[in-house]
Coordinates of C-alpha atoms in Angstrom, one line a residue:
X1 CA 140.7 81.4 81.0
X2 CA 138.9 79.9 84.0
X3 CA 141.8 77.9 84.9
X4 CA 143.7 81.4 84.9
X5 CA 140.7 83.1 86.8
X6 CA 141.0 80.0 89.2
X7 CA 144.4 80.4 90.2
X8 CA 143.9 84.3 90.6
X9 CA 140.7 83.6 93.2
X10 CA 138.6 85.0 90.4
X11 CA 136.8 81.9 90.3
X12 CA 135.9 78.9 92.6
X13 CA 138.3 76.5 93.1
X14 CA 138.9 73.9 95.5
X15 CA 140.8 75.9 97.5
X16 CA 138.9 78.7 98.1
X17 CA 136.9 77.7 100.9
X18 CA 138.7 78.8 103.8
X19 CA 138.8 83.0 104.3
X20 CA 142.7 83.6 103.1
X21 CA 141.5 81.4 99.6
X22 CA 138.3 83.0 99.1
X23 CA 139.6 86.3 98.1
X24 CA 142.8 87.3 96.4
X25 CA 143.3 91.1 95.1
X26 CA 143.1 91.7 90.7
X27 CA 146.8 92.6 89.7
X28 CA 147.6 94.8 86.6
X29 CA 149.3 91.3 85.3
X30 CA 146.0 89.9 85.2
X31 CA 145.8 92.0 82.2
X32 CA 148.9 91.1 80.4
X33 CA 147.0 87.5 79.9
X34 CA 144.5 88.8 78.0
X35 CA 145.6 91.5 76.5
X36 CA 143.1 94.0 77.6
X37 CA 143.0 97.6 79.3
X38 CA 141.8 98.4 82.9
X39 CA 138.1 99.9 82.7
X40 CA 136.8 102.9 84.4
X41 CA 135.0 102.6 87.5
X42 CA 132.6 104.7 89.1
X43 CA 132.2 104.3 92.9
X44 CA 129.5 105.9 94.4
X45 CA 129.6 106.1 98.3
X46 CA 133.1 106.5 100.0
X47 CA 132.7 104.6 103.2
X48 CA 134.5 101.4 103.9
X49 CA 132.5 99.1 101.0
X50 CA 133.4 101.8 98.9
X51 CA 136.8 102.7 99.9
X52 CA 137.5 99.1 100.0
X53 CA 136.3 98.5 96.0
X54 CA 138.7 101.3 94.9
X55 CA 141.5 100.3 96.9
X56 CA 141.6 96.3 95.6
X57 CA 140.4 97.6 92.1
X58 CA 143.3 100.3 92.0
X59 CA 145.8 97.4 92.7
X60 CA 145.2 96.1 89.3
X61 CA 145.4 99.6 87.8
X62 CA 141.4 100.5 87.6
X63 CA 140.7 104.0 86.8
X64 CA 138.6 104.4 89.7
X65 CA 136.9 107.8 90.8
X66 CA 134.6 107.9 94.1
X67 CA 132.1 109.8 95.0
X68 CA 130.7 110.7 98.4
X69 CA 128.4 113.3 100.0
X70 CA 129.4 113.8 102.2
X71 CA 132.4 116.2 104.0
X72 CA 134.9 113.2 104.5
X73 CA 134.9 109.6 103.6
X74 CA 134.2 106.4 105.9
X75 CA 130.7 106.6 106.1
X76 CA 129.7 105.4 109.7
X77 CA 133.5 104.9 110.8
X78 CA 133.5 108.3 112.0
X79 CA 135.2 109.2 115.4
X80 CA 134.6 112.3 116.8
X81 CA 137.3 115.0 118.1
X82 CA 137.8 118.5 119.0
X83 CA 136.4 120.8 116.4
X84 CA 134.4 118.2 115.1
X85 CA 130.7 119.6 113.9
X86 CA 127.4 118.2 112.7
X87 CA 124.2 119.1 112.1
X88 CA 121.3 116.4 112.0
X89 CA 118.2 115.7 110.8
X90 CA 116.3 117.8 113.7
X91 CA 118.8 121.2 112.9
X92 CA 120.9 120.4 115.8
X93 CA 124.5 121.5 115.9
X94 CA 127.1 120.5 117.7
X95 CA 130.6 120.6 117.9
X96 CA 132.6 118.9 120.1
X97 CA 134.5 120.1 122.9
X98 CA 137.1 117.3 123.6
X99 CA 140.7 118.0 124.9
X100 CA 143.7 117.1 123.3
X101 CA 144.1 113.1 122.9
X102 CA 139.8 112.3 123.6
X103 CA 137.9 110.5 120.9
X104 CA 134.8 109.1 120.6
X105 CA 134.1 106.1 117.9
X106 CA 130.6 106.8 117.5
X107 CA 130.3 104.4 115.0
X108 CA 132.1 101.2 115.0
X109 CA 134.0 101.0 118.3
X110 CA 135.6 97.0 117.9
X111 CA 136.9 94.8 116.0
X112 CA 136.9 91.0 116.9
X113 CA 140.1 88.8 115.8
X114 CA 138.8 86.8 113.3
X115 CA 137.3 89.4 110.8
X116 CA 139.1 90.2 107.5
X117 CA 139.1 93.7 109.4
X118 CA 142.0 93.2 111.5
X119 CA 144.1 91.8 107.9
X120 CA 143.3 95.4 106.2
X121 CA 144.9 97.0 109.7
X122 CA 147.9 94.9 109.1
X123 CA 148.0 95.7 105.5
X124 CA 147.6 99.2 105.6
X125 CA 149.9 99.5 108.9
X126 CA 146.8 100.7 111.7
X127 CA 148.2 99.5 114.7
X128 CA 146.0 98.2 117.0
X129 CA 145.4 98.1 120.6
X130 CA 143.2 95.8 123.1
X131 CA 139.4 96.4 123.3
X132 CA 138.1 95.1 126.7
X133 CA 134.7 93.5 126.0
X134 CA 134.4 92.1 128.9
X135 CA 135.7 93.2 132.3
X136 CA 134.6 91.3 136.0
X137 CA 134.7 94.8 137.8
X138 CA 132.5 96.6 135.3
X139 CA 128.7 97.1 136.4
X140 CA 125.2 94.9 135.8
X141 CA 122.5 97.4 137.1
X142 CA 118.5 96.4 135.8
X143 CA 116.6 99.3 137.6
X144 CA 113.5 98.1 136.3
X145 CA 113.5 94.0 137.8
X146 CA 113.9 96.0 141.1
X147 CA 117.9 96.2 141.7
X148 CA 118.5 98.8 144.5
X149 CA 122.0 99.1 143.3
X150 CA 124.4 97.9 141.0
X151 CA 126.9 94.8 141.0
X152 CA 129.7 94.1 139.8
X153 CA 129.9 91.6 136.8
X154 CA 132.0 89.1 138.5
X155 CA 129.6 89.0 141.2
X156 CA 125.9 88.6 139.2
X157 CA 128.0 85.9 137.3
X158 CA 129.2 83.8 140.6
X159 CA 125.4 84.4 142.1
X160 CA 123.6 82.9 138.5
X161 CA 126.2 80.0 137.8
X162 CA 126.2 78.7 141.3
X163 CA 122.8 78.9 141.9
X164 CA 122.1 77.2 138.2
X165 CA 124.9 75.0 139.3
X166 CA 123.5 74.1 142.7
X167 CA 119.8 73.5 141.0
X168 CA 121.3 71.1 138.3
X169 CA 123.7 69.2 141.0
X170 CA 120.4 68.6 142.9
X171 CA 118.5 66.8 140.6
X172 CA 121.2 65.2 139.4
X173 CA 121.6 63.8 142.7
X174 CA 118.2 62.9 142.9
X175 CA 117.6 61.1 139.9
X176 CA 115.7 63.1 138.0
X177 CA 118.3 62.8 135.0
X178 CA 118.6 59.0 135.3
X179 CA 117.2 58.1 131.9
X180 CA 119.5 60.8 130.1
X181 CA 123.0 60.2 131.1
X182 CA 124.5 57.2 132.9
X183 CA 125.9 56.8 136.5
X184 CA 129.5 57.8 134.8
X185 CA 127.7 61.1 133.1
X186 CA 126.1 61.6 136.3
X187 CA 129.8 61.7 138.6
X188 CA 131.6 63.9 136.2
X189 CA 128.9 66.1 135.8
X190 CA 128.6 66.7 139.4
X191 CA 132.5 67.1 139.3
X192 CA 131.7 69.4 137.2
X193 CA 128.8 71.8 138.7
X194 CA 130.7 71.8 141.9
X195 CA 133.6 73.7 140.3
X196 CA 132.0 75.3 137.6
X197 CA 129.3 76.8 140.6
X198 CA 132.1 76.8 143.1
X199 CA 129.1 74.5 145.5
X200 CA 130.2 73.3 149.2
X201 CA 129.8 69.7 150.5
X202 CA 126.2 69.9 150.3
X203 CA 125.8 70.8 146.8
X204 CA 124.7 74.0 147.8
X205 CA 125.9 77.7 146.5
X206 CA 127.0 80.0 149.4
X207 CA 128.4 82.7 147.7
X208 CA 132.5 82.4 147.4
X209 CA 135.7 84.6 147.1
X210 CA 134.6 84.5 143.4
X211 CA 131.8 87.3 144.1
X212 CA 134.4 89.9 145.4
X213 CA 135.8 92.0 148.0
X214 CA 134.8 94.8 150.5
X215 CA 138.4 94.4 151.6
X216 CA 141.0 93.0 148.9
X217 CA 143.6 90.3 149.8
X218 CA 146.8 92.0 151.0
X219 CA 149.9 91.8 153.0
X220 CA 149.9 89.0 155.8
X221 CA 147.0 89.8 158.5
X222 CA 144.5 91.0 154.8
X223 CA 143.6 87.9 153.7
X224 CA 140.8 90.0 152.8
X225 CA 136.6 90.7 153.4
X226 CA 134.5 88.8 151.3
X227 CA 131.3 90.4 149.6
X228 CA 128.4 89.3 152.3
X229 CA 124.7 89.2 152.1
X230 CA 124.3 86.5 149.5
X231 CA 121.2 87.1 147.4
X232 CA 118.7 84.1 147.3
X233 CA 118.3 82.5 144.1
X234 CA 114.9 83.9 143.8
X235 CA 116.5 87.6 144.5
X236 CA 119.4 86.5 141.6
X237 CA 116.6 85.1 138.8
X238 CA 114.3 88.0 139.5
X239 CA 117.0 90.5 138.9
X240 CA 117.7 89.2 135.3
X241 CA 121.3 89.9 135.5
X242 CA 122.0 86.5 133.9
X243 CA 120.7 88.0 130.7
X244 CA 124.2 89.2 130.0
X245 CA 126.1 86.6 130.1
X246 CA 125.6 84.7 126.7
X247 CA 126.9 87.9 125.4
X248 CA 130.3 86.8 125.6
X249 CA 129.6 83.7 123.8
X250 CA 128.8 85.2 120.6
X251 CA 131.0 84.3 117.7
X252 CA 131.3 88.4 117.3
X253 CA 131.6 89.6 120.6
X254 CA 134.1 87.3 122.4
X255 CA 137.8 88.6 123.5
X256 CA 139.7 89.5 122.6
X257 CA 138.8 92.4 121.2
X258 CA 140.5 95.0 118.9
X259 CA 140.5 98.7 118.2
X260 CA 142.7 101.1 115.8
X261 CA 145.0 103.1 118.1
X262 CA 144.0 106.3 118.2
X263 CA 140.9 106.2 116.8
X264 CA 138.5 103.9 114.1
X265 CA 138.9 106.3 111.9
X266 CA 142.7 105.5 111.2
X267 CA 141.2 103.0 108.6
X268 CA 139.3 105.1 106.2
X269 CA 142.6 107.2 107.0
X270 CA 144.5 104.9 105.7
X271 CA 142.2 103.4 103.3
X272 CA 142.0 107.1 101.5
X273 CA 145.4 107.5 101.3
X274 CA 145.7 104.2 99.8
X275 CA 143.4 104.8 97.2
X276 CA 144.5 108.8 96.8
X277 CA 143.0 111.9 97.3
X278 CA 142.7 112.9 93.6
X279 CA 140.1 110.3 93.1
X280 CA 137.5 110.7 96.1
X281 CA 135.3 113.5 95.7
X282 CA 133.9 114.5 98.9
X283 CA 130.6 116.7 98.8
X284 CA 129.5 115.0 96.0
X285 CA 126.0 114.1 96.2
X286 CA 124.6 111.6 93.3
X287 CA 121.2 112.4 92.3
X288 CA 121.3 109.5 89.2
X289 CA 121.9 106.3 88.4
X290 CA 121.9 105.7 84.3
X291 CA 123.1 102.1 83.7
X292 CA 123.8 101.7 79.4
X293 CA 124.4 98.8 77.4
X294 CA 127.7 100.7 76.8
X295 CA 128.5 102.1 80.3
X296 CA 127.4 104.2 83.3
X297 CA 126.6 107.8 84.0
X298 CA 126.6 109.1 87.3
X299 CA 124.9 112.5 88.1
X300 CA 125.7 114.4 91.2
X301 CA 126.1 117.9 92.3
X302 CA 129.7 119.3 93.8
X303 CA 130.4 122.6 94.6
X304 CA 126.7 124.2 93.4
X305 CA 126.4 122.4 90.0
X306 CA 125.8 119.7 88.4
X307 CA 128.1 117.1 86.5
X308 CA 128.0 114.0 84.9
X309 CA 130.6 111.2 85.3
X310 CA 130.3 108.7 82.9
X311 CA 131.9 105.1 83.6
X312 CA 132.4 101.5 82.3
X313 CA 131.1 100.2 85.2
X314 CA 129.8 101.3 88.7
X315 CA 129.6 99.6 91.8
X316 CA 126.9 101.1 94.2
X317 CA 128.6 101.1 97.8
X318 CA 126.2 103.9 99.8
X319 CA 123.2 102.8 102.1
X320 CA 120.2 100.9 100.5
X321 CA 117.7 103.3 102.0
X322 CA 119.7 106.1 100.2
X323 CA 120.0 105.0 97.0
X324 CA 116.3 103.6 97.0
X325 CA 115.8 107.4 97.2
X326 CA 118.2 108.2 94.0
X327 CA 116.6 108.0 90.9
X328 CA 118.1 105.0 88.5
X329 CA 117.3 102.7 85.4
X330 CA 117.4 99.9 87.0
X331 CA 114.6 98.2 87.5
X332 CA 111.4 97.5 89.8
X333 CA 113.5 94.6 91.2
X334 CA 116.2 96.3 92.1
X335 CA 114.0 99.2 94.0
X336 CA 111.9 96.5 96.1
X337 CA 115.0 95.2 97.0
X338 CA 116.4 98.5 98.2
X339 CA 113.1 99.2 99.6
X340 CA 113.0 96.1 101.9
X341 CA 116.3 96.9 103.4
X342 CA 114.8 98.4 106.2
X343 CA 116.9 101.0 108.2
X344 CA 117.9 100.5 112.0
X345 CA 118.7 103.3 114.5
X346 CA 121.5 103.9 117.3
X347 CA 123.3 106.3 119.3
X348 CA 125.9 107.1 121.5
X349 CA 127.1 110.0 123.8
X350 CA 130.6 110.5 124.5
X351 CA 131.2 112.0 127.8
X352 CA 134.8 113.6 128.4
X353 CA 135.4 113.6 132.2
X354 CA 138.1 115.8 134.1
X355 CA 139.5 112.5 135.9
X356 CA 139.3 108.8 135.6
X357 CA 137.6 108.3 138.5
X358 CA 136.1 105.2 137.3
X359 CA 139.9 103.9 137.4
X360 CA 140.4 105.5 140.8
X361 CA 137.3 104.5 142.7
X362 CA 135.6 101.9 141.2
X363 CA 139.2 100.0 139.8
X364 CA 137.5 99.3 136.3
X365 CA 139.7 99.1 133.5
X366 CA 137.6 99.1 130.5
X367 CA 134.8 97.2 129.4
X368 CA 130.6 97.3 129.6
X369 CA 128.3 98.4 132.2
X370 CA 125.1 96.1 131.3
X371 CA 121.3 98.2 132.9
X372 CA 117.8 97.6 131.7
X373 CA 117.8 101.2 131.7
X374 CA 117.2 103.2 128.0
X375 CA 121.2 103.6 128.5
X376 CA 121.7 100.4 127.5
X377 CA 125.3 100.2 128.0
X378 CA 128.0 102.1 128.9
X379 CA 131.9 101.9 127.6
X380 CA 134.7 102.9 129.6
X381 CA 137.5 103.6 127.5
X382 CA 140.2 100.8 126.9
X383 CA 142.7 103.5 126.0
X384 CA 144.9 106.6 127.8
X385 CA 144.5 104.1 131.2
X386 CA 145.7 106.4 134.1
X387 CA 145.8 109.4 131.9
X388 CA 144.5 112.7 133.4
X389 CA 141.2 112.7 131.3
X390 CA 139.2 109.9 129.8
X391 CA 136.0 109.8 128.1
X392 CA 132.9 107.2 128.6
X393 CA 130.4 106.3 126.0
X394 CA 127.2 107.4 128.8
X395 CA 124.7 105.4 126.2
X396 CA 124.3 102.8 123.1
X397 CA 121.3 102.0 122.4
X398 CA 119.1 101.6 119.6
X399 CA 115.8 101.0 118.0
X400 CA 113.0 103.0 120.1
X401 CA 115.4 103.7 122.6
X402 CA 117.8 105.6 120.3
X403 CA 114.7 107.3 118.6
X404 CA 113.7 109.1 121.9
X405 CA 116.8 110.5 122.8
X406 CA 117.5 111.9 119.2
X407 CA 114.7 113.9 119.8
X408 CA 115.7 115.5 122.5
X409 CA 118.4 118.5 122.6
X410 CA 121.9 117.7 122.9
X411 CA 121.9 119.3 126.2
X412 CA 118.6 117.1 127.2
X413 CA 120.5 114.0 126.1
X414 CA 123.7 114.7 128.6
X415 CA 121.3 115.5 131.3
X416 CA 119.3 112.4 130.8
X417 CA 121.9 110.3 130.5
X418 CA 124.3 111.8 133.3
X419 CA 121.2 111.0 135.5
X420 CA 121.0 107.8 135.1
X421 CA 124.7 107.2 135.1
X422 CA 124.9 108.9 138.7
X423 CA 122.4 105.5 139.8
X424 CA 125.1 103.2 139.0
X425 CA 128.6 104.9 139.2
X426 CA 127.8 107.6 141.6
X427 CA 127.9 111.8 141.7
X428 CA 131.4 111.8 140.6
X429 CA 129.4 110.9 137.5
X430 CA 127.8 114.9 137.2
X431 CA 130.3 116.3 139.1
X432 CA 133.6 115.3 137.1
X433 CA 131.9 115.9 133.5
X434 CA 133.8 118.3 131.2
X435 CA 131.8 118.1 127.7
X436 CA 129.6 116.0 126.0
X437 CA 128.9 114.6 122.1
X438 CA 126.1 112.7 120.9
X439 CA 125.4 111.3 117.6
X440 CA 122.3 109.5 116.3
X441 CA 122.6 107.9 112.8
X442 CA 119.1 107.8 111.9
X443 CA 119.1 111.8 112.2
X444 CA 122.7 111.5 110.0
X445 CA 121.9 113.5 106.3
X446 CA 123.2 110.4 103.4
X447 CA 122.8 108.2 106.1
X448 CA 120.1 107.7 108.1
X449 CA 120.9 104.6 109.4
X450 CA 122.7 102.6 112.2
X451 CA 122.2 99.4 109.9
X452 CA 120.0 97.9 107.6
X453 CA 117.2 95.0 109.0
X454 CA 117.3 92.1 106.7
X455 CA 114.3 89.7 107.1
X456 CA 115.3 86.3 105.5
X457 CA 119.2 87.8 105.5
X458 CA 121.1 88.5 102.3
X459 CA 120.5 85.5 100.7
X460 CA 117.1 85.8 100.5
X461 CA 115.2 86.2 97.6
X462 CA 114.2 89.3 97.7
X463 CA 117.8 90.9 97.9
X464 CA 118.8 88.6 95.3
X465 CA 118.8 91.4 92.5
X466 CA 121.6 93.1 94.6
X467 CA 123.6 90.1 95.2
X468 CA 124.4 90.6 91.2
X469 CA 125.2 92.9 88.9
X470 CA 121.8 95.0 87.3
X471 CA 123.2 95.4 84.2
X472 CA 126.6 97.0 85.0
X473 CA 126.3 98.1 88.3
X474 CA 127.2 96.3 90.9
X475 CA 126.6 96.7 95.0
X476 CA 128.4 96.8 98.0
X477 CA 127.8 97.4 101.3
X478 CA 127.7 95.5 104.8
X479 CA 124.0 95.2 104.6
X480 CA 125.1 92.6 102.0
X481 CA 127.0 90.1 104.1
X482 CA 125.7 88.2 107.0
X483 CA 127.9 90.7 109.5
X484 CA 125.5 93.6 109.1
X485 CA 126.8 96.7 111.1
X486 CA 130.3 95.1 110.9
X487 CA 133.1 96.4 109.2
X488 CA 134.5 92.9 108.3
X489 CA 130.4 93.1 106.0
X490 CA 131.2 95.9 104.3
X491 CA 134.9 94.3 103.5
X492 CA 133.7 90.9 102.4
X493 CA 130.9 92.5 100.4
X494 CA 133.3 94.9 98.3
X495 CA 135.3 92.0 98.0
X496 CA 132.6 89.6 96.2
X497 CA 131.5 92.4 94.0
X498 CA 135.5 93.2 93.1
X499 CA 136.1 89.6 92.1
X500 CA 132.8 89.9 89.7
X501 CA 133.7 93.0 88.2
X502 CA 137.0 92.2 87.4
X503 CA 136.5 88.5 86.3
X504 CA 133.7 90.0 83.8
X505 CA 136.3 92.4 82.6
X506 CA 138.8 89.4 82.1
X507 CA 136.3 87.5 80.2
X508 CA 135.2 90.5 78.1

């Protein structure tokens, strides 16, 4: 039998170290080698970790039914069109405004390459489409070191690498690294600095075509105007604009990029589909959690009244902080463990603008505006490029920052956020603005969160009775992978708790 389970990826094998080994979906055949029936499974929460469980656990022929509270599945994959409403925590109700072809992904906007993400597109046919992460023309504009104005990325990133480049190629050349690398080190790591910081003869930074244009190179007689007025290095540190840069580093954040055309919502789409309509039950709100030595039964109101869905197993796929609020049997272990999954806010604001002026005037294409500001950042589209309309996520932030514009009106948040967005891309900003969205997922009803703060990370031992199943329920959820707020989390984490339902079901 665990030879068997081995060769299905039920169990570990050699092998199934790398991502593609790790993980292979249960198949009715498994079945056929024992002789047994596929149970009943319960799935309470229908965004992706939940969607996900009844998709792989329907492959093999589980009866699986799901329940979620709310209106539509995909939990915080939600993107935001015309006719859209909510109402949050606060009582305020909105309902967006946006023309034909104008979404806003107020949840998860991205996807990088290498998560298990971009396989489910491919399997469930979501085409995809370039996400720009990073763009040279986009903005870096920190109001609070002092900045009078903004810059463009390219340009804070030639002013901080050739001045760090310059600094390093001095003492270098004065010795002061003698005893760490030897006179070979030394020559090609001046080789080095002096392209990396684009230095002259003297080893000093004087600003190069690499900063920009006022005048782009054209036709013969344009060779073009390079940007003047090179900052001092004291002027470049103090502005903190190299704060950004590592940003494109990170193992989750580097290009390239991806996003679902026409929306992030074509995967829990296409994840409900998959799974079938007959078996989600939206509006269903649980209100208990009964694990028996024999089964599960699930309470939860649909409709005005109250029903009870009893299971073989359940697998618990909504937020900690939520079902630390549901009553259930199973234990005080389990509870501090939901308990010390600590809830994190953000929020964004779409705004829908009558022109793409920031394609006409400023020539960005895409990508992140990086301010100190409690903006945070701002996301020009990566889609409908030279379209007639476009909209711009004006803010996402989080934490405190998130917290004080949730409290404000959804009129209040536009206006604050417009009028910081003028400071940086100018009054076309106001002027051009058509409608506005903003969604906060702290204030979101079965939510009320952005993600989940982990101290120690999953594997601690505190979490450790939810890294298992408590008698026969199991959990799910991106808060139980090591890519919180990720997609590709939420994946991986139906995923484990799949292969341990279904081998225990195997093993009888």
């Amino acid at each position: 039998m665990f030879a068997t389970m081995g060769a299905l990826g039920l169990a570990p094998t050699a092998q199934a170290t790398s991502r593609e080994a790790a993980f292979r979906a249960p198949q009715g055949s498994d079945f056929t080698l024992t002789g047994r029936g596929a149970a009943k499974v319960v799935i309470v929460g229908g965004g992706i970790a939940g969607l996900a469980t009844a998709y792989e656990l329907g492959k093999a022929g589980y009866d699986c039914t799901v329940l979620e509270a709310r209106g539509r599945t995909g939990g915080r994959n939600f993107t935001v069109r015309s006719g859209d409403s909510t109402v949050d925590s606060y009582g305020n109700r909105q309902t967006a405004r946006f023309s034909d072809g104008q979404y806003m992904n107020a949840g998860p906007g991205r996807i990088p390459q290498w998560m298990v993400t971009m396989d489910y597109c491919r399997e469930l046919g979501v085409p995809l489409e370039v996400f720009t992460n990073t763009n040279a023309n986009a903005y870096v504009f920190n109001e609070k070191a002092g900045m009078k104005a903004p810059v463009r990325y390219r340009t804070a990133k030639a002013d901080v690498y050739g001045y760090v480049s310059e600094l390093l190629a001095k003492a270098t050349d004065s010795g002061a690294l003698d005893k760490a690398l030897t006179g070979e080190d030394q020559d090609r790591l001046m080789e080095f600095l002096k392209d990396f910081g684009d230095l002259g003869d003297k080893l000093s930074y004087d600003g190069s075509e690499r900063r920009g244009f006022t005048v782009d190179p054209a036709a013969a007689g344009t060779p073009g105007v390079p940007l003047g007025a090179v900052p001092t290095a004291s002027e470049v540190f103090a502005s903190g604009v190299g704060r950004y840069f590592s940003f494109e580093f990170g193992y989750d954040q580097a290009m390239l990029m991806f996003q679902p055309v026409g929306g992030m919502d074509r995967i829990p789409v296409a994840l409900t589909k998959a799974v079938g309509g007959q078996r989600i039950r939206t509006g269903a709100a649980v209100t208990e959690i009964t694990d028996r030595a024999d089964g599960v039964s699930v309470t939860y109101t649909h409709g005005g009244r109250t029903r009870t869905l009893d299971a073989d197993y359940c697998v618990a796929a909504l937020p900690p902080n939520i079902l630390a609020k549901t009553p259930h049997n199973l234990g005080p272990a389990v509870q501090s463990a939901l308990e010390a999954c600590k809830p994190s806010s953000a929020g964004k604001i779409g705004l829908e603008y009558r022109s793409r002026w920031w394609e006409r005037d400023h020539r960005i294409y895409g990508g992140i505006t990086e301010t100190d500001m409690d903006l945070a950042h701002i996301w020009y589209p990566s889609y409908g490029f030279h379209g007639e309309r476009g909209l711009v996520i004006g803010y996402y932030n989080y934490d405190r920052q998130a917290d004080a514009y949730a409290k404000l009106t959804p009129r209040e948040r536009e206006a604050r956020a417009v009028a910081q967005g003028v400071k940086i891309n100018g009054e076309k900003y106001r002027s051009e603005l058509a409608s506005s969205f903003s969604h906060h997922w702290r204030q979101t009803p079965y939510l009320e969160a952005a993600w989940h703060s982990m101290e120690g990370g999953p594997d601690a031992a505190v979490f450790a009775p939810l890294n298992k199943a408590a008698g026969r329920v199991y959990f799910a959820g991106d808060h139980l992978s090591h890519t919180d707020a990720w997609q590709h989390g939420a994946f991986t984490s139906a995923r484990k708790a799949v292969t341990a339902l279904h081998a225990r079901v195997l093993a009888g």
